[in-house]
Short mmCIF file of C-alpha atoms and ligand atoms in Angstrom, two decimals:
data_model
loop_
_atom_site.label_atom_id
_atom_site.label_comp_id
_atom_site.label_asym_id
_atom_site.label_seq_id
_atom_site.Cartn_x
_atom_site.Cartn_y
_atom_site.Cartn_z
CA UNK A 628 10.98 14.62 0.25
CA UNK A 629 13.10 14.96 3.35
CA UNK A 630 15.03 17.86 1.78
CA UNK A 631 13.19 20.23 -0.55
CA UNK A 632 16.20 20.38 -2.84
CA UNK A 633 16.98 17.87 -5.47
CA UNK A 634 14.45 16.49 -7.89
CA UNK A 635 14.89 15.85 -11.60
CA UNK A 636 12.09 15.23 -14.09
CA UNK A 637 13.35 13.80 -17.36
CA UNK A 638 10.77 14.69 -20.01
CA UNK A 639 9.35 17.42 -17.80
CA UNK A 640 8.71 19.92 -20.60
CA UNK A 641 5.30 18.52 -21.54
CA UNK A 642 2.31 16.44 -20.47
CA UNK A 643 2.66 14.22 -17.41
CA UNK A 644 6.22 15.37 -16.67
CA UNK A 645 5.19 19.04 -16.76
CA UNK A 646 2.41 18.27 -14.26
CA UNK A 647 4.98 16.63 -11.96
CA UNK A 648 7.17 19.74 -12.22
CA UNK A 649 4.19 22.00 -11.42
CA UNK A 650 3.37 19.95 -8.32
CA UNK A 651 6.97 20.04 -7.09
CA UNK A 652 7.15 23.81 -7.62
CA UNK A 653 3.81 24.33 -5.84
CA UNK A 654 5.41 22.59 -2.85
CA UNK A 655 8.47 24.81 -3.00
CA UNK A 656 10.75 21.97 -4.07
CA UNK A 657 13.82 22.51 -6.23
CA UNK A 658 13.34 20.65 -9.50
CA UNK A 659 15.25 20.51 -12.78
CA UNK A 660 13.73 19.55 -16.13
CA UNK A 661 15.73 17.47 -18.59
CA UNK A 662 14.23 17.35 -22.07
CA UNK A 663 14.91 17.75 -25.78
CA UNK A 664 11.96 20.10 -26.32
CA UNK A 665 10.39 23.14 -24.70
CA UNK A 666 12.72 25.20 -22.51
CA UNK A 667 14.36 22.60 -20.29
CA UNK A 668 16.81 23.51 -17.52
CA UNK A 669 19.12 20.85 -18.92
CA UNK A 670 19.14 19.71 -22.57
CA UNK A 671 19.19 15.93 -22.73
CA UNK A 672 18.26 13.42 -25.40
CA UNK A 673 17.87 10.17 -23.47
CA UNK A 674 18.63 8.23 -26.66
CA UNK A 675 22.19 9.60 -26.47
CA UNK A 676 24.31 8.05 -23.69
CA UNK A 677 26.86 10.89 -23.81
CA UNK A 678 24.10 13.47 -23.42
CA UNK A 679 22.94 11.69 -20.26
CA UNK A 680 26.43 11.88 -18.75
CA UNK A 681 26.65 15.58 -19.62
CA UNK A 682 23.19 16.26 -18.17
CA UNK A 683 24.09 14.55 -14.90
CA UNK A 684 27.32 16.56 -14.60
CA UNK A 685 25.36 19.78 -15.23
CA UNK A 686 22.74 18.77 -12.67
CA UNK A 687 25.34 18.05 -10.00
CA UNK A 688 26.72 21.55 -10.57
CA UNK A 689 23.28 23.17 -10.43
CA UNK A 690 21.52 21.41 -7.53
CA UNK A 691 23.78 18.64 -6.32
CA UNK A 692 22.70 15.02 -6.19
CA UNK A 693 18.92 14.71 -6.70
CA UNK A 694 17.05 12.59 -4.15
CA UNK A 695 14.11 11.96 -6.47
CA UNK A 696 14.27 11.12 -10.16
CA UNK A 697 11.16 10.89 -12.33
CA UNK A 698 11.47 9.80 -15.95
CA UNK A 699 8.48 10.61 -18.12
CA UNK A 700 10.42 11.06 -21.38
CA UNK A 701 8.96 8.75 -23.97
CA UNK A 702 7.56 8.52 -27.47
CA UNK A 703 4.27 7.10 -28.65
CA UNK A 704 4.32 4.89 -31.70
CA UNK A 705 1.88 3.19 -34.05
CA UNK A 706 2.85 0.52 -36.56
CA UNK A 707 1.91 -3.04 -37.42
CA UNK A 708 4.58 -5.62 -36.63
CA UNK A 709 4.59 -6.98 -40.20
CA UNK A 710 5.57 -3.59 -41.59
CA UNK A 711 7.69 -2.14 -38.81
CA UNK A 712 11.07 -0.83 -40.04
CA UNK A 713 13.97 -2.00 -37.87
CA UNK A 714 15.05 1.63 -37.47
CA UNK A 715 11.68 2.51 -35.92
CA UNK A 716 11.91 -0.39 -33.46
CA UNK A 717 15.40 0.74 -32.45
CA UNK A 718 14.33 4.39 -32.09
CA UNK A 719 11.37 3.60 -29.81
CA UNK A 720 13.36 1.19 -27.65
CA UNK A 721 16.25 3.67 -27.43
CA UNK A 722 13.97 6.36 -25.98
CA UNK A 723 11.40 4.35 -24.00
CA UNK A 724 13.56 1.57 -22.58
CA UNK A 725 17.30 2.10 -22.98
CA UNK A 726 17.04 5.81 -22.10
CA UNK A 727 15.39 5.27 -18.70
CA UNK A 728 17.88 2.48 -17.95
CA UNK A 729 20.88 4.72 -18.71
CA UNK A 730 19.46 7.68 -16.77
CA UNK A 731 18.65 5.55 -13.72
CA UNK A 732 22.00 3.79 -13.91
CA UNK A 733 23.91 7.08 -14.07
CA UNK A 734 22.08 8.44 -11.05
CA UNK A 735 22.34 5.14 -9.19
CA UNK A 736 26.13 5.16 -9.60
CA UNK A 737 26.32 8.75 -8.32
CA UNK A 738 23.99 7.99 -5.38
CA UNK A 739 25.92 4.84 -4.44
CA UNK A 740 29.24 6.75 -4.60
CA UNK A 741 27.77 9.36 -2.23
CA UNK A 742 26.03 6.76 0.01
CA UNK A 743 22.84 8.75 -0.60
CA UNK A 744 19.34 7.21 -0.62
CA UNK A 745 17.21 7.89 -3.68
CA UNK A 746 13.83 7.21 -5.24
CA UNK A 747 13.48 6.62 -8.99
CA UNK A 748 10.16 6.45 -10.86
CA UNK A 749 9.90 5.51 -14.53
CA UNK A 750 6.77 5.89 -16.63
CA UNK A 751 5.62 2.62 -18.08
CA UNK A 752 2.04 2.13 -19.32
CA UNK A 753 -0.95 -0.16 -19.06
CA UNK A 754 0.25 -1.06 -22.57
CA UNK A 755 3.10 -2.96 -20.90
CA UNK A 756 0.59 -5.75 -20.25
CA UNK A 757 -2.40 -5.04 -22.52
CA UNK A 758 -2.39 -6.07 -26.17
CA UNK A 759 -3.31 -3.41 -28.69
CA UNK A 760 -3.01 -4.06 -32.41
CA UNK A 761 -0.61 -1.62 -34.10
CA UNK A 762 1.17 -0.88 -30.83
CA UNK A 763 3.59 -3.83 -30.72
CA UNK A 764 6.80 -1.83 -30.58
CA UNK A 765 5.42 0.58 -27.97
CA UNK A 766 3.94 -2.27 -25.88
CA UNK A 767 7.25 -4.16 -25.98
CA UNK A 768 9.21 -1.04 -25.01
CA UNK A 769 7.02 -0.52 -21.94
CA UNK A 770 6.91 -4.20 -20.97
CA UNK A 771 10.72 -4.22 -20.96
CA UNK A 772 10.75 -1.01 -18.92
CA UNK A 773 8.43 -2.49 -16.29
CA UNK A 774 10.74 -5.49 -15.91
CA UNK A 775 13.82 -3.27 -15.87
CA UNK A 776 12.35 -1.36 -12.92
CA UNK A 777 11.86 -4.60 -10.97
CA UNK A 778 15.38 -5.87 -11.55
CA UNK A 779 16.90 -2.46 -10.77
CA UNK A 780 14.84 -2.29 -7.56
CA UNK A 781 16.23 -5.63 -6.51
CA UNK A 782 19.84 -4.86 -7.44
CA UNK A 783 19.92 -1.37 -5.90
CA UNK A 784 17.85 -1.94 -2.74
CA UNK A 785 20.98 -2.65 -0.66
CA UNK A 786 22.07 0.91 -1.51
CA UNK A 787 18.77 2.34 -0.27
CA UNK A 788 17.63 3.20 -3.79
CA UNK A 789 13.96 2.50 -4.48
CA UNK A 790 12.86 1.99 -8.08
CA UNK A 791 9.20 1.98 -9.11
CA UNK A 792 7.07 2.82 -12.13
CA UNK A 793 3.67 4.22 -12.84
CA UNK A 794 1.55 2.76 -15.63
CA UNK A 795 -0.80 5.44 -16.94
CA UNK A 796 -3.94 4.57 -18.86
CA UNK A 797 -5.19 6.87 -21.61
CA UNK A 798 -4.18 10.35 -20.45
CA UNK A 799 -4.94 13.65 -22.19
CA UNK A 800 -1.52 14.95 -23.20
CA UNK A 801 0.11 16.06 -26.48
CA UNK A 802 1.29 12.45 -26.94
CA UNK A 803 -2.22 11.38 -27.95
CA UNK A 804 -1.66 13.57 -31.03
CA UNK A 805 -3.50 11.92 -33.87
CA UNK A 806 -5.62 9.67 -31.67
CA UNK A 807 -9.29 9.74 -32.67
CA UNK A 808 -10.82 12.28 -30.32
CA UNK A 809 -14.44 12.17 -31.44
CA UNK A 810 -17.14 10.54 -29.31
CA UNK A 811 -16.55 7.26 -31.12
CA UNK A 812 -13.25 6.19 -29.61
CA UNK A 813 -12.68 8.73 -26.86
CA UNK A 814 -16.21 8.32 -25.50
CA UNK A 815 -15.97 4.52 -25.63
CA UNK A 816 -12.71 4.63 -23.62
CA UNK A 817 -14.46 6.82 -21.05
CA UNK A 818 -17.38 4.39 -20.94
CA UNK A 819 -15.01 1.46 -20.34
CA UNK A 820 -13.20 3.31 -17.56
CA UNK A 821 -14.74 2.42 -14.21
CA UNK A 822 -14.07 5.90 -12.80
CA UNK A 823 -15.82 7.33 -15.86
CA UNK A 824 -13.34 9.72 -17.48
CA UNK A 825 -9.99 9.93 -19.23
CA UNK A 826 -6.83 10.57 -17.22
CA UNK A 827 -5.41 14.06 -16.83
CA UNK A 828 -1.67 14.73 -16.43
CA UNK A 829 -2.29 15.82 -12.83
CA UNK A 830 -3.80 12.40 -12.00
CA UNK A 831 -0.55 10.68 -12.94
CA UNK A 832 1.62 13.36 -11.30
CA UNK A 833 -0.27 12.93 -8.03
CA UNK A 834 0.51 9.20 -8.08
CA UNK A 835 4.18 9.81 -8.92
CA UNK A 836 4.74 12.21 -6.04
CA UNK A 837 2.89 9.90 -3.64
CA UNK A 838 4.93 6.88 -4.79
CA UNK A 839 8.18 8.78 -4.20
CA UNK A 840 7.16 9.09 -0.53
CA UNK A 841 6.36 5.40 0.10
CA UNK A 842 9.51 4.26 1.83
CA UNK A 843 8.68 0.54 2.04
CA UNK A 844 7.66 0.17 -1.61
CA UNK A 845 10.04 -0.82 -4.37
CA UNK A 846 9.90 -2.76 -7.64
CA UNK A 847 6.23 -1.96 -8.23
CA UNK A 848 4.33 -0.77 -11.28
CA UNK A 849 1.40 1.30 -10.06
CA UNK A 850 -1.28 1.49 -12.74
CA UNK A 851 -2.93 4.90 -12.72
CA UNK A 852 -5.83 4.55 -15.10
CA UNK A 853 -9.19 5.05 -13.36
CA UNK A 854 -9.57 1.27 -13.47
CA UNK A 855 -9.38 1.08 -17.31
CA UNK A 856 -7.15 -2.01 -17.34
CA UNK A 857 -9.33 -3.96 -14.90
CA UNK A 858 -11.82 -5.19 -17.49
CA UNK A 859 -11.70 -8.33 -19.55
CA UNK A 860 -12.67 -7.58 -23.18
CA UNK A 861 -15.19 -10.47 -22.94
CA UNK A 862 -17.28 -8.28 -20.63
CA UNK A 863 -20.65 -10.03 -21.05
CA UNK A 864 -22.04 -7.98 -18.17
CA UNK A 865 -21.13 -4.72 -19.91
CA UNK A 866 -22.71 -5.88 -23.15
CA UNK A 867 -25.90 -6.87 -21.32
CA UNK A 868 -25.98 -3.45 -19.71
CA UNK A 869 -25.46 -1.75 -23.07
CA UNK A 870 -28.35 -3.77 -24.54
CA UNK A 871 -30.47 -2.95 -21.51
CA UNK A 872 -31.00 -6.67 -20.91
CA UNK A 873 -31.57 -8.44 -17.59
CA UNK A 874 -28.24 -9.73 -16.32
CA UNK A 875 -28.29 -13.50 -16.12
CA UNK A 876 -26.69 -14.39 -12.80
N1 NAD B 1183 -0.55 10.04 -22.57
C1 NAD B 1183 -0.87 8.77 -22.39
O1 NAD B 1183 -2.00 8.34 -22.64
C2 NAD B 1183 0.15 7.81 -21.83
C3 NAD B 1183 -0.29 6.53 -21.44
C4 NAD B 1183 0.64 5.64 -20.90
C5 NAD B 1183 1.97 6.00 -20.77
N2 NAD B 1183 2.39 7.25 -21.17
C6 NAD B 1183 3.79 7.57 -21.00
O2 NAD B 1183 3.90 8.74 -20.21
C7 NAD B 1183 5.13 9.40 -20.50
C8 NAD B 1183 4.86 10.87 -20.70
O3 NAD B 1183 4.07 11.03 -21.87
P1 NAD B 1183 3.06 12.24 -22.09
O4 NAD B 1183 1.75 11.65 -22.41
O5 NAD B 1183 3.20 13.23 -21.01
O6 NAD B 1183 3.63 12.79 -23.51
P2 NAD B 1183 4.27 14.18 -23.95
O7 NAD B 1183 4.59 13.99 -25.39
O8 NAD B 1183 3.40 15.32 -23.54
O9 NAD B 1183 5.63 14.26 -23.09
C9 NAD B 1183 6.75 13.49 -23.39
C10 NAD B 1183 8.00 14.30 -23.10
O10 NAD B 1183 9.14 13.48 -23.36
C11 NAD B 1183 10.10 14.24 -24.05
N3 NAD B 1183 10.96 13.39 -24.83
C12 NAD B 1183 10.64 12.63 -25.92
N4 NAD B 1183 11.74 12.03 -26.40
C13 NAD B 1183 12.77 12.41 -25.60
C14 NAD B 1183 14.16 12.12 -25.61
N5 NAD B 1183 14.70 11.34 -26.55
N6 NAD B 1183 14.93 12.66 -24.63
C15 NAD B 1183 14.39 13.48 -23.70
N7 NAD B 1183 13.09 13.80 -23.65
C16 NAD B 1183 12.28 13.26 -24.60
C17 NAD B 1183 9.26 15.16 -24.95
O11 NAD B 1183 10.00 16.27 -25.46
C18 NAD B 1183 8.13 15.55 -24.01
O12 NAD B 1183 8.46 16.71 -23.26
C19 NAD B 1183 5.70 8.70 -21.74
O13 NAD B 1183 6.73 7.81 -21.34
C20 NAD B 1183 4.52 7.91 -22.27
O14 NAD B 1183 4.92 6.76 -22.98
C21 NAD B 1183 1.51 8.17 -21.69
#
């Protein structure tokens, strides 16, 4: 950051966002947390457009116009498409997709009015492009967010606003909640991850802070997953290795 003042982390009370906040603070940067939980500096439910306007006004009073905006606020969701209640679809999209759009738009308008450059990073997911049964609503919310980032990057580039996203793989945060943590699933995910372990919040935070600094990069979704999303599920080589067989080249 050219000026140590002026970063906002939306969803910074927990998990990946909290790791971003810790890294900023370790660097002596001034950072405000927007969240609905924990003890945020600014209360903001990103599903509520009025709350976003209020949070921006409060932020401008507290630290002025932020140069870097990171949005990690999001909700996980599990549900088969055949059974999904419309209200659940709307709730997930309102937080994971519409919320980041409204937050970025509010800050873009303020930055444009002030002729100030800015860097925005949203948190998509490898699930934006990978198909997982029972995750249709979540996958769709993140796929739309990844596209939103690209269009926003294109529309706002003339105002010197860069817009990117990170796409975490499986990362050990409270969001995993009820995920099966025994060796069965967890261990298999580790085994399928080329770098050999699950993600930690700090891994994603490191990528977010680095991406904020890349001045010639915009409209990108940087997958931060230890290589998890590189593999095809066909993976005959992996199966041969698991069976201890000679690989047929
Ligand atoms: N953990 C993973 O494996 C993983 C993988 C891919 C993507 N992600 C994404 O990373 C982001 C961060 O998730 P995490 O794993 O750190 O989870 P987390 O649950 O630890 O953190 C999410 C934060 O978002 C906040 N939040 C939720 N709804 C909100 C709302 N309406 N308004 C404001 N804040 C709200 C929560 O209070 C919480 O502080 C999410 O967007 C998630 O979809 C996580």
